[in-house]
Amino acid sequence: MADPLKEMFNKAYFNALANAIQQVWKPFPANDFMREVCLGLDVLSLNERMRHCVVILQRLLPQDFKEAVGILRDVIPLMPGGYQNLLFPDFVGVFGLADATFSLDALKFFTQFGSSEFAVRHFFKAAPKATLAVMETWACDENVHVRRLASEGSRPRLPWSFKLDAVLENPQLTHRILEALKADPALYVRKSVANHLNDLSKDHTDIMLSMVEGWDLSVAETAWIVKHACRTLIKKGNTRALSLFAFEQEVGVRLDAFELKSTSIALGERLQFAFVLHSTKDSPQKLVVDYRIHYVKQGGQLSAKVFKLKEVSLASGASMELAKNQVIQDFTTRKHYAGTHKIEILVNGVVMHEADFELHSVR
């Protein structure tokens, strides 16, 4: 069965692209393009297919970079939206570094059809100060996609891309961008800002917390960003992050009656568990309850992932029953392996209970 992700760049897509280019620029050699772009396609991954196409386009489009980009600017509105449109900014990221001013303006345009978040990082890496100056103006743009690009493109640890060492070394570099977007009305942008802050928290926890502690959390949009940004710190029981949202820092609870429905499950079956929390404090407690699964990796070692369960307010002496069931199945980002796995229950980052279960019949 073909990989559904890499099949986004298949013969049908490339044929549609060739037709669109020829519609805009009649001299485009569509037959030559199709012959070259489909050669050896089966063995290429998703992003390898995209880069393979970009390199061929550079040879077949006009050799003047600005003229070639001008053609692509006319083509992209003719193409369906989605991940495939990352091809257009990738062209600029690969071949446009010599003319950053022109290229960054092109990326601003292309991001409205398919995000330029990966391509802009090449310019950031080459010239952080100059690129940041442009991205700071993007943070105030009226277009939601451009505003998001300011945050997403400057994330220090953007998935599927290289790290931005300049930001990792000096997290204050992107402060103006984050300040400009801290109460953005668009959830699309707020998610990016929160993820950007979460990235910063992994290397500069205190600096990130000092930044958000100065923000007005009575503004709903800002509070949403900060809470989502602090999700990793809250799961770890960081006291400063917990205090931002009045979560109990000195947890007083007892966990009883933990039940794991089955300690032996097969891939595709459900992991089901339940337990009771009892308050042992004489005052109400605001709690965030999570669970952590330690997955067996291919080499036999364990790798942990924390999952959100529930936020609760537990009155003095009160009890609450909580339950969860989760299908254990493979994803593109996570493959499962047979062996002894572990589940832990966390309350405000503190491990309250742990149990083992066997996963079998994997592959």
mmCIF file of C-alpha atoms in Angstrom:
data_model
loop_
_atom_site.group_PDB
_atom_site.id
_atom_site.type_symbol
_atom_site.label_atom_id
_atom_site.label_comp_id
_atom_site.label_asym_id
_atom_site.label_seq_id
_atom_site.Cartn_x
_atom_site.Cartn_y
_atom_site.Cartn_z
ATOM 1 C CA MET A 1 0.000 0.000 0.000
ATOM 2 C CA ALA A 2 1.391 3.433 -0.952
ATOM 3 C CA ASP A 3 2.282 5.905 1.769
ATOM 4 C CA PRO A 4 -0.736 8.278 1.806
ATOM 5 C CA LEU A 5 1.445 11.213 2.839
ATOM 6 C CA LYS A 6 4.010 11.043 0.079
ATOM 7 C CA GLU A 7 1.246 10.350 -2.425
ATOM 8 C CA MET A 8 0.235 13.988 -2.036
ATOM 9 C CA PHE A 9 3.012 14.528 -4.568
ATOM 10 C CA ASN A 10 2.037 11.968 -7.203
ATOM 11 C CA LYS A 11 1.726 11.869 -10.968
ATOM 12 C CA ALA A 12 -1.780 13.351 -10.913
ATOM 13 C CA TYR A 13 -0.621 16.312 -8.788
ATOM 14 C CA PHE A 14 2.415 16.972 -10.976
ATOM 15 C CA ASN A 15 0.262 16.825 -14.087
ATOM 16 C CA ALA A 16 -2.102 19.412 -12.585
ATOM 17 C CA LEU A 17 0.889 21.581 -11.670
ATOM 18 C CA ALA A 18 2.333 21.343 -15.183
ATOM 19 C CA ASN A 19 -0.996 22.321 -16.715
ATOM 20 C CA ALA A 20 -1.327 25.304 -14.366
ATOM 21 C CA ILE A 21 2.196 26.516 -15.149
ATOM 22 C CA GLN A 22 1.602 26.159 -18.875
ATOM 23 C CA GLN A 23 -1.620 28.118 -18.501
ATOM 24 C CA VAL A 24 0.387 31.001 -16.981
ATOM 25 C CA TRP A 25 3.584 30.595 -19.008
ATOM 26 C CA LYS A 26 2.999 28.909 -22.375
ATOM 27 C CA PRO A 27 6.670 28.007 -23.103
ATOM 28 C CA PHE A 28 6.756 25.640 -20.114
ATOM 29 C CA PRO A 29 7.885 22.193 -21.378
ATOM 30 C CA ALA A 30 5.200 20.153 -19.613
ATOM 31 C CA ASN A 31 6.182 16.839 -21.220
ATOM 32 C CA ASP A 32 9.832 17.214 -20.194
ATOM 33 C CA PHE A 33 8.723 18.156 -16.685
ATOM 34 C CA MET A 34 6.478 15.098 -16.324
ATOM 35 C CA ARG A 35 9.160 12.768 -17.634
ATOM 36 C CA GLU A 36 11.784 14.098 -15.224
ATOM 37 C CA VAL A 37 9.625 14.577 -12.135
ATOM 38 C CA CYS A 38 8.173 11.042 -12.290
ATOM 39 C CA LEU A 39 11.554 9.392 -12.721
ATOM 40 C CA GLY A 40 12.407 7.409 -9.563
ATOM 41 C CA LEU A 41 9.413 8.859 -7.733
ATOM 42 C CA ASP A 42 8.465 5.630 -5.937
ATOM 43 C CA VAL A 43 11.553 5.551 -3.710
ATOM 44 C CA LEU A 44 11.283 9.196 -2.623
ATOM 45 C CA SER A 45 9.665 10.338 0.639
ATOM 46 C CA LEU A 46 7.138 13.158 0.945
ATOM 47 C CA ASN A 47 9.616 16.011 1.282
ATOM 48 C CA GLU A 48 12.110 14.392 -1.082
ATOM 49 C CA ARG A 49 9.413 14.438 -3.751
ATOM 50 C CA MET A 50 8.758 18.114 -3.087
ATOM 51 C CA ARG A 51 12.445 19.050 -3.308
ATOM 52 C CA HIS A 52 12.883 16.841 -6.404
ATOM 53 C CA CYS A 53 10.105 18.824 -8.085
ATOM 54 C CA VAL A 54 11.526 22.184 -7.012
ATOM 55 C CA VAL A 55 14.951 21.389 -8.487
ATOM 56 C CA ILE A 56 13.395 20.357 -11.801
ATOM 57 C CA LEU A 57 11.228 23.486 -11.888
ATOM 58 C CA GLN A 58 14.301 25.650 -11.403
ATOM 59 C CA ARG A 59 15.840 24.128 -14.544
ATOM 60 C CA LEU A 60 12.700 24.431 -16.689
ATOM 61 C CA LEU A 61 11.407 27.847 -15.613
ATOM 62 C CA PRO A 62 13.129 31.079 -16.686
ATOM 63 C CA GLN A 63 16.614 31.311 -15.207
ATOM 64 C CA ASP A 64 15.922 34.812 -13.930
ATOM 65 C CA PHE A 65 14.844 34.096 -10.340
ATOM 66 C CA LYS A 66 12.388 37.003 -10.093
ATOM 67 C CA GLU A 67 10.726 36.032 -13.373
ATOM 68 C CA ALA A 68 10.402 32.418 -12.227
ATOM 69 C CA VAL A 69 8.866 33.451 -8.901
ATOM 70 C CA GLY A 70 6.507 35.787 -10.732
ATOM 71 C CA ILE A 71 5.206 32.820 -12.706
ATOM 72 C CA LEU A 72 4.792 30.751 -9.540
ATOM 73 C CA ARG A 73 2.897 33.617 -7.875
ATOM 74 C CA ASP A 74 0.391 33.436 -10.725
ATOM 75 C CA VAL A 75 0.229 29.634 -10.534
ATOM 76 C CA ILE A 76 -0.390 29.085 -6.831
ATOM 77 C CA PRO A 77 -3.947 30.520 -6.796
ATOM 78 C CA LEU A 78 -4.813 27.947 -9.462
ATOM 79 C CA MET A 79 -3.734 25.004 -7.286
ATOM 80 C CA PRO A 80 -5.682 23.340 -4.446
ATOM 81 C CA GLY A 81 -4.683 24.478 -0.962
ATOM 82 C CA GLY A 82 -2.939 22.248 1.522
ATOM 83 C CA TYR A 83 0.471 20.790 2.174
ATOM 84 C CA GLN A 84 1.333 20.565 -1.527
ATOM 85 C CA ASN A 85 1.496 24.346 -1.710
ATOM 86 C CA LEU A 86 4.613 24.261 0.491
ATOM 87 C CA LEU A 87 6.372 23.515 -2.792
ATOM 88 C CA PHE A 88 6.151 27.177 -3.796
ATOM 89 C CA PRO A 89 7.871 28.680 -0.737
ATOM 90 C CA ASP A 90 10.374 25.818 -0.854
ATOM 91 C CA PHE A 91 11.431 27.060 -4.298
ATOM 92 C CA VAL A 92 12.142 30.457 -2.740
ATOM 93 C CA GLY A 93 13.931 28.959 0.274
ATOM 94 C CA VAL A 94 16.266 26.922 -1.929
ATOM 95 C CA PHE A 95 17.068 29.425 -4.653
ATOM 96 C CA GLY A 96 16.282 32.875 -3.220
ATOM 97 C CA LEU A 97 18.846 33.504 -0.482
ATOM 98 C CA ALA A 98 20.835 35.888 -2.685
ATOM 99 C CA ASP A 99 17.910 38.349 -2.766
ATOM 100 C CA ALA A 100 16.396 38.231 0.714
ATOM 101 C CA THR A 101 14.217 41.335 0.348
ATOM 102 C CA PHE A 102 12.468 40.040 -2.754
ATOM 103 C CA SER A 103 12.303 36.488 -1.418
ATOM 104 C CA LEU A 104 10.792 37.383 1.948
ATOM 105 C CA ASP A 105 8.078 39.353 0.183
ATOM 106 C CA ALA A 106 7.392 36.280 -1.968
ATOM 107 C CA LEU A 107 7.190 34.085 1.131
ATOM 108 C CA LYS A 108 4.690 36.503 2.655
ATOM 109 C CA PHE A 109 2.534 36.073 -0.438
ATOM 110 C CA PHE A 110 2.900 32.281 -0.694
ATOM 111 C CA THR A 111 2.109 31.691 2.981
ATOM 112 C CA GLN A 112 -1.473 32.797 2.323
ATOM 113 C CA PHE A 113 -1.916 29.679 0.144
ATOM 114 C CA GLY A 114 0.454 27.232 1.898
ATOM 115 C CA SER A 115 2.639 28.011 4.879
ATOM 116 C CA SER A 116 6.134 29.425 4.346
ATOM 117 C CA GLU A 117 7.151 28.388 7.878
ATOM 118 C CA PHE A 118 9.881 26.005 6.696
ATOM 119 C CA ALA A 119 11.276 28.116 3.873
ATOM 120 C CA VAL A 120 11.627 31.300 5.923
ATOM 121 C CA ARG A 121 13.950 29.519 8.362
ATOM 122 C CA HIS A 122 16.692 29.404 5.713
ATOM 123 C CA PHE A 123 16.679 33.212 5.673
ATOM 124 C CA PHE A 124 16.525 33.377 9.477
ATOM 125 C CA LYS A 125 19.521 31.073 9.758
ATOM 126 C CA ALA A 126 21.514 33.073 7.211
ATOM 127 C CA ALA A 127 20.655 36.547 8.571
ATOM 128 C CA PRO A 128 18.709 36.455 11.865
ATOM 129 C CA LYS A 129 18.650 40.198 12.544
ATOM 130 C CA ALA A 130 17.476 41.272 9.087
ATOM 131 C CA THR A 131 14.929 38.473 8.817
ATOM 132 C CA LEU A 132 13.545 39.192 12.286
ATOM 133 C CA ALA A 133 13.016 42.827 11.378
ATOM 134 C CA VAL A 134 10.748 41.737 8.529
ATOM 135 C CA MET A 135 8.974 39.082 10.601
ATOM 136 C CA GLU A 136 8.191 41.648 13.298
ATOM 137 C CA THR A 137 6.205 43.606 10.711
ATOM 138 C CA TRP A 138 4.406 40.389 9.735
ATOM 139 C CA ALA A 139 3.260 39.985 13.347
ATOM 140 C CA CYS A 140 1.130 43.116 12.870
ATOM 141 C CA ASP A 141 -0.243 42.175 9.453
ATOM 142 C CA GLU A 142 -3.997 42.058 8.855
ATOM 143 C CA ASN A 143 -3.736 38.603 7.266
ATOM 144 C CA VAL A 144 -3.973 35.719 9.761
ATOM 145 C CA HIS A 145 -1.616 33.495 7.748
ATOM 146 C CA VAL A 146 1.074 36.167 7.688
ATOM 147 C CA ARG A 147 0.764 36.780 11.439
ATOM 148 C CA ARG A 148 1.056 33.061 12.120
ATOM 149 C CA LEU A 149 4.146 32.882 9.893
ATOM 150 C CA ALA A 150 5.880 35.422 12.133
ATOM 151 C CA SER A 151 5.504 33.100 15.120
ATOM 152 C CA GLU A 152 5.689 29.680 13.481
ATOM 153 C CA GLY A 153 8.620 30.496 11.233
ATOM 154 C CA SER A 154 10.714 31.753 14.157
ATOM 155 C CA ARG A 155 9.952 28.839 16.511
ATOM 156 C CA PRO A 156 13.265 27.542 17.848
ATOM 157 C CA ARG A 157 12.197 23.854 17.617
ATOM 158 C CA LEU A 158 9.736 23.666 14.735
ATOM 159 C CA PRO A 159 8.897 19.995 14.031
ATOM 160 C CA TRP A 160 10.141 18.639 10.687
ATOM 161 C CA SER A 161 12.727 21.422 10.458
ATOM 162 C CA PHE A 162 16.141 22.364 11.794
ATOM 163 C CA LYS A 163 16.558 24.212 15.087
ATOM 164 C CA LEU A 164 17.117 27.957 15.086
ATOM 165 C CA ASP A 165 20.300 28.156 17.126
ATOM 166 C CA ALA A 166 20.167 31.949 17.344
ATOM 167 C CA VAL A 167 16.843 31.795 19.230
ATOM 168 C CA LEU A 168 17.968 28.877 21.378
ATOM 169 C CA GLU A 169 20.987 30.928 22.434
ATOM 170 C CA ASN A 170 19.021 34.167 22.892
ATOM 171 C CA PRO A 171 15.284 33.605 23.454
ATOM 172 C CA GLN A 172 14.701 37.346 23.687
ATOM 173 C CA LEU A 173 15.146 37.589 19.913
ATOM 174 C CA THR A 174 11.517 36.711 19.216
ATOM 175 C CA HIS A 175 10.082 38.609 22.197
ATOM 176 C CA ARG A 176 8.611 41.412 20.063
ATOM 177 C CA ILE A 177 6.825 38.935 17.820
ATOM 178 C CA LEU A 178 5.298 37.118 20.779
ATOM 179 C CA GLU A 179 4.309 40.380 22.464
ATOM 180 C CA ALA A 180 2.536 41.519 19.314
ATOM 181 C CA LEU A 181 0.579 38.255 19.106
ATOM 182 C CA LYS A 182 -0.123 37.539 22.788
ATOM 183 C CA ALA A 183 -3.844 38.339 22.453
ATOM 184 C CA ASP A 184 -4.397 37.503 18.792
ATOM 185 C CA PRO A 185 -8.075 36.944 17.963
ATOM 186 C CA ALA A 186 -7.331 33.955 15.710
ATOM 187 C CA LEU A 187 -6.962 30.521 17.336
ATOM 188 C CA TYR A 188 -4.738 29.535 14.400
ATOM 189 C CA VAL A 189 -2.229 32.189 15.496
ATOM 190 C CA ARG A 190 -2.652 31.597 19.230
ATOM 191 C CA LYS A 191 -1.774 27.911 18.830
ATOM 192 C CA SER A 192 1.464 28.899 17.113
ATOM 193 C CA VAL A 193 2.366 31.422 19.819
ATOM 194 C CA ALA A 194 1.692 28.836 22.526
ATOM 195 C CA ASN A 195 3.836 26.247 20.744
ATOM 196 C CA HIS A 196 6.589 28.833 20.288
ATOM 197 C CA LEU A 197 6.555 29.560 24.032
ATOM 198 C CA ASN A 198 6.485 25.855 24.817
ATOM 199 C CA ASP A 199 9.611 25.458 22.671
ATOM 200 C CA LEU A 200 11.317 28.224 24.662
ATOM 201 C CA SER A 201 10.338 26.604 27.963
ATOM 202 C CA LYS A 202 12.343 23.490 27.124
ATOM 203 C CA ASP A 203 15.633 25.401 27.055
ATOM 204 C CA HIS A 204 14.909 28.622 28.965
ATOM 205 C CA THR A 205 12.173 27.852 31.458
ATOM 206 C CA ASP A 206 12.726 30.846 33.721
ATOM 207 C CA ILE A 207 12.979 33.338 30.856
ATOM 208 C CA MET A 208 9.793 32.017 29.265
ATOM 209 C CA LEU A 209 7.902 32.132 32.578
ATOM 210 C CA SER A 210 9.148 35.647 33.356
ATOM 211 C CA MET A 211 7.827 36.731 29.989
ATOM 212 C CA VAL A 212 4.301 35.350 30.422
ATOM 213 C CA GLU A 213 4.046 36.278 34.106
ATOM 214 C CA GLY A 214 3.970 39.892 32.934
ATOM 215 C CA TRP A 215 1.007 39.308 30.626
ATOM 216 C CA ASP A 216 -2.600 40.102 31.533
ATOM 217 C CA LEU A 217 -4.249 36.720 32.056
ATOM 218 C CA SER A 218 -7.646 38.352 32.507
ATOM 219 C CA VAL A 219 -7.638 38.604 28.696
ATOM 220 C CA ALA A 220 -9.139 35.308 27.560
ATOM 221 C CA GLU A 221 -6.994 35.012 24.450
ATOM 222 C CA THR A 222 -3.793 35.609 26.412
ATOM 223 C CA ALA A 223 -4.781 33.183 29.159
ATOM 224 C CA TRP A 224 -5.433 30.497 26.550
ATOM 225 C CA ILE A 225 -1.980 31.004 25.022
ATOM 226 C CA VAL A 226 -0.177 30.903 28.361
ATOM 227 C CA LYS A 227 -2.008 27.841 29.616
ATOM 228 C CA HIS A 228 -1.324 25.928 26.426
ATOM 229 C CA ALA A 229 2.285 27.143 26.444
ATOM 230 C CA CYS A 230 2.767 25.876 29.991
ATOM 231 C CA ARG A 231 1.327 22.419 29.327
ATOM 232 C CA THR A 232 4.711 20.685 29.480
ATOM 233 C CA LEU A 233 5.752 22.562 32.612
ATOM 234 C CA ILE A 234 2.424 21.840 34.330
ATOM 235 C CA LYS A 235 2.770 18.145 33.525
ATOM 236 C CA LYS A 236 6.196 18.262 35.174
ATOM 237 C CA GLY A 237 4.799 19.991 38.259
ATOM 238 C CA ASN A 238 6.679 23.278 37.771
ATOM 239 C CA THR A 239 5.521 25.431 40.682
ATOM 240 C CA ARG A 240 5.678 28.768 38.821
ATOM 241 C CA ALA A 241 3.604 27.389 35.954
ATOM 242 C CA LEU A 242 1.096 25.850 38.365
ATOM 243 C CA SER A 243 0.729 29.108 40.266
ATOM 244 C CA LEU A 244 -0.155 31.041 37.095
ATOM 245 C CA PHE A 245 -3.496 29.239 37.058
ATOM 246 C CA ALA A 246 -3.949 28.666 40.789
ATOM 247 C CA PHE A 247 -3.228 24.939 40.601
ATOM 248 C CA GLU A 248 -2.340 23.430 43.985
ATOM 249 C CA GLN A 249 1.416 23.420 44.524
ATOM 250 C CA GLU A 250 1.417 21.164 47.599
ATOM 251 C CA VAL A 251 -0.942 18.415 46.534
ATOM 252 C CA GLY A 252 -2.904 16.680 49.294
ATOM 253 C CA VAL A 253 -4.635 13.693 47.715
ATOM 254 C CA ARG A 254 -4.725 9.925 48.071
ATOM 255 C CA LEU A 255 -5.288 7.631 45.099
ATOM 256 C CA ASP A 256 -7.326 4.484 45.796
ATOM 257 C CA ALA A 257 -9.015 1.632 43.946
ATOM 258 C CA PHE A 258 -6.827 1.793 40.844
ATOM 259 C CA GLU A 259 -8.107 -0.754 38.342
ATOM 260 C CA LEU A 260 -6.523 -1.711 35.040
ATOM 261 C CA LYS A 261 -9.175 -3.670 33.151
ATOM 262 C CA SER A 262 -6.596 -5.870 31.456
ATOM 263 C CA THR A 263 -2.856 -6.144 32.062
ATOM 264 C CA SER A 264 -2.375 -7.835 28.696
ATOM 265 C CA ILE A 265 -3.643 -6.221 25.501
ATOM 266 C CA ALA A 266 -3.039 -6.530 21.778
ATOM 267 C CA LEU A 267 -2.310 -3.744 19.320
ATOM 268 C CA GLY A 268 -5.643 -2.204 18.365
ATOM 269 C CA GLU A 269 -7.281 -2.984 21.695
ATOM 270 C CA ARG A 270 -8.152 -0.510 24.438
ATOM 271 C CA LEU A 271 -6.157 0.305 27.547
ATOM 272 C CA GLN A 272 -8.859 0.931 30.168
ATOM 273 C CA PHE A 273 -8.279 2.143 33.719
ATOM 274 C CA ALA A 274 -10.095 3.842 36.578
ATOM 275 C CA PHE A 275 -9.283 5.148 40.063
ATOM 276 C CA VAL A 276 -10.576 7.305 42.902
ATOM 277 C CA LEU A 277 -8.972 10.511 44.185
ATOM 278 C CA HIS A 278 -9.553 11.472 47.836
ATOM 279 C CA SER A 279 -8.720 14.912 49.188
ATOM 280 C CA THR A 280 -6.566 14.876 52.336
ATOM 281 C CA LYS A 281 -6.558 18.670 52.735
ATOM 282 C CA ASP A 282 -8.861 20.923 54.707
ATOM 283 C CA SER A 283 -9.087 23.379 51.818
ATOM 284 C CA PRO A 284 -10.226 23.115 48.176
ATOM 285 C CA GLN A 285 -7.623 22.115 45.602
ATOM 286 C CA LYS A 286 -7.407 22.901 41.900
ATOM 287 C CA LEU A 287 -5.804 19.866 40.252
ATOM 288 C CA VAL A 288 -4.673 18.791 36.814
ATOM 289 C CA VAL A 289 -4.748 15.017 36.445
ATOM 290 C CA ASP A 290 -2.694 13.403 33.678
ATOM 291 C CA TYR A 291 -1.469 9.947 32.847
ATOM 292 C CA ARG A 292 1.910 8.966 31.417
ATOM 293 C CA ILE A 293 2.578 5.880 29.327
ATOM 294 C CA HIS A 294 6.114 4.538 29.049
ATOM 295 C CA TYR A 295 6.192 2.908 25.619
ATOM 296 C CA VAL A 296 8.633 0.164 24.659
ATOM 297 C CA LYS A 297 10.749 1.304 21.712
ATOM 298 C CA GLN A 298 12.330 -0.804 19.002
ATOM 299 C CA GLY A 299 15.561 -1.255 20.938
ATOM 300 C CA GLY A 300 13.736 -2.271 24.117
ATOM 301 C CA GLN A 301 14.184 1.028 25.967
ATOM 302 C CA LEU A 302 11.210 3.005 27.304
ATOM 303 C CA SER A 303 9.979 6.354 26.015
ATOM 304 C CA ALA A 304 7.376 8.344 27.975
ATOM 305 C CA LYS A 305 4.450 10.406 26.709
ATOM 306 C CA VAL A 306 2.068 12.359 28.948
ATOM 307 C CA PHE A 307 -1.658 12.550 28.126
ATOM 308 C CA LYS A 308 -4.146 15.006 29.583
ATOM 309 C CA LEU A 309 -6.948 13.419 31.622
ATOM 310 C CA LYS A 310 -8.909 16.132 33.467
ATOM 311 C CA GLU A 311 -8.744 19.369 35.389
ATOM 312 C CA VAL A 312 -10.717 19.134 38.621
ATOM 313 C CA SER A 313 -11.574 21.173 41.694
ATOM 314 C CA LEU A 314 -11.593 18.879 44.722
ATOM 315 C CA ALA A 315 -13.286 20.129 47.871
ATOM 316 C CA SER A 316 -11.906 19.398 51.324
ATOM 317 C CA GLY A 317 -12.405 15.716 52.130
ATOM 318 C CA ALA A 318 -14.143 15.051 48.821
ATOM 319 C CA SER A 319 -13.646 12.077 46.508
ATOM 320 C CA MET A 320 -13.829 11.801 42.732
ATOM 321 C CA GLU A 321 -13.759 8.791 40.412
ATOM 322 C CA LEU A 322 -11.906 9.158 37.118
ATOM 323 C CA ALA A 323 -11.666 6.725 34.211
ATOM 324 C CA LYS A 324 -10.148 6.556 30.754
ATOM 325 C CA ASN A 325 -9.858 4.196 27.829
ATOM 326 C CA GLN A 326 -7.398 4.643 25.003
ATOM 327 C CA VAL A 327 -6.924 2.592 21.860
ATOM 328 C CA ILE A 328 -3.315 1.457 21.474
ATOM 329 C CA GLN A 329 -2.697 1.796 17.752
ATOM 330 C CA ASP A 330 0.095 2.806 15.417
ATOM 331 C CA PHE A 331 0.339 6.331 14.031
ATOM 332 C CA THR A 332 2.682 7.937 11.544
ATOM 333 C CA THR A 333 4.481 9.522 14.502
ATOM 334 C CA ARG A 334 4.403 6.518 16.847
ATOM 335 C CA LYS A 335 5.017 2.817 16.237
ATOM 336 C CA HIS A 336 4.362 0.273 18.977
ATOM 337 C CA TYR A 337 6.476 -2.683 20.004
ATOM 338 C CA ALA A 338 5.680 -5.704 22.150
ATOM 339 C CA GLY A 339 6.837 -5.780 25.743
ATOM 340 C CA THR A 340 6.165 -4.496 29.246
ATOM 341 C CA HIS A 341 4.776 -0.961 29.225
ATOM 342 C CA LYS A 342 4.119 1.246 32.238
ATOM 343 C CA ILE A 343 1.290 3.655 33.053
ATOM 344 C CA GLU A 344 1.556 6.362 35.734
ATOM 345 C CA ILE A 345 -1.124 8.655 37.158
ATOM 346 C CA LEU A 346 0.066 12.234 37.717
ATOM 347 C CA VAL A 347 -1.583 14.904 39.850
ATOM 348 C CA ASN A 348 -0.044 18.329 39.294
ATOM 349 C CA GLY A 349 3.055 16.573 37.983
ATOM 350 C CA VAL A 350 3.405 14.249 40.994
ATOM 351 C CA VAL A 351 3.309 10.483 40.366
ATOM 352 C CA MET A 352 0.492 9.038 42.488
ATOM 353 C CA HIS A 353 0.334 5.492 41.133
ATOM 354 C CA GLU A 354 1.989 3.247 38.540
ATOM 355 C CA ALA A 355 1.211 -0.124 36.970
ATOM 356 C CA ASP A 356 2.584 -2.353 34.224
ATOM 357 C CA PHE A 357 0.786 -3.877 31.252
ATOM 358 C CA GLU A 358 1.909 -6.175 28.459
ATOM 359 C CA LEU A 359 1.453 -5.269 24.813
ATOM 360 C CA HIS A 360 1.569 -8.241 22.471
ATOM 361 C CA SER A 361 0.717 -9.365 18.951
ATOM 362 C CA VAL A 362 2.583 -6.392 17.482
ATOM 363 C CA ARG A 363 3.302 -6.943 13.745
#
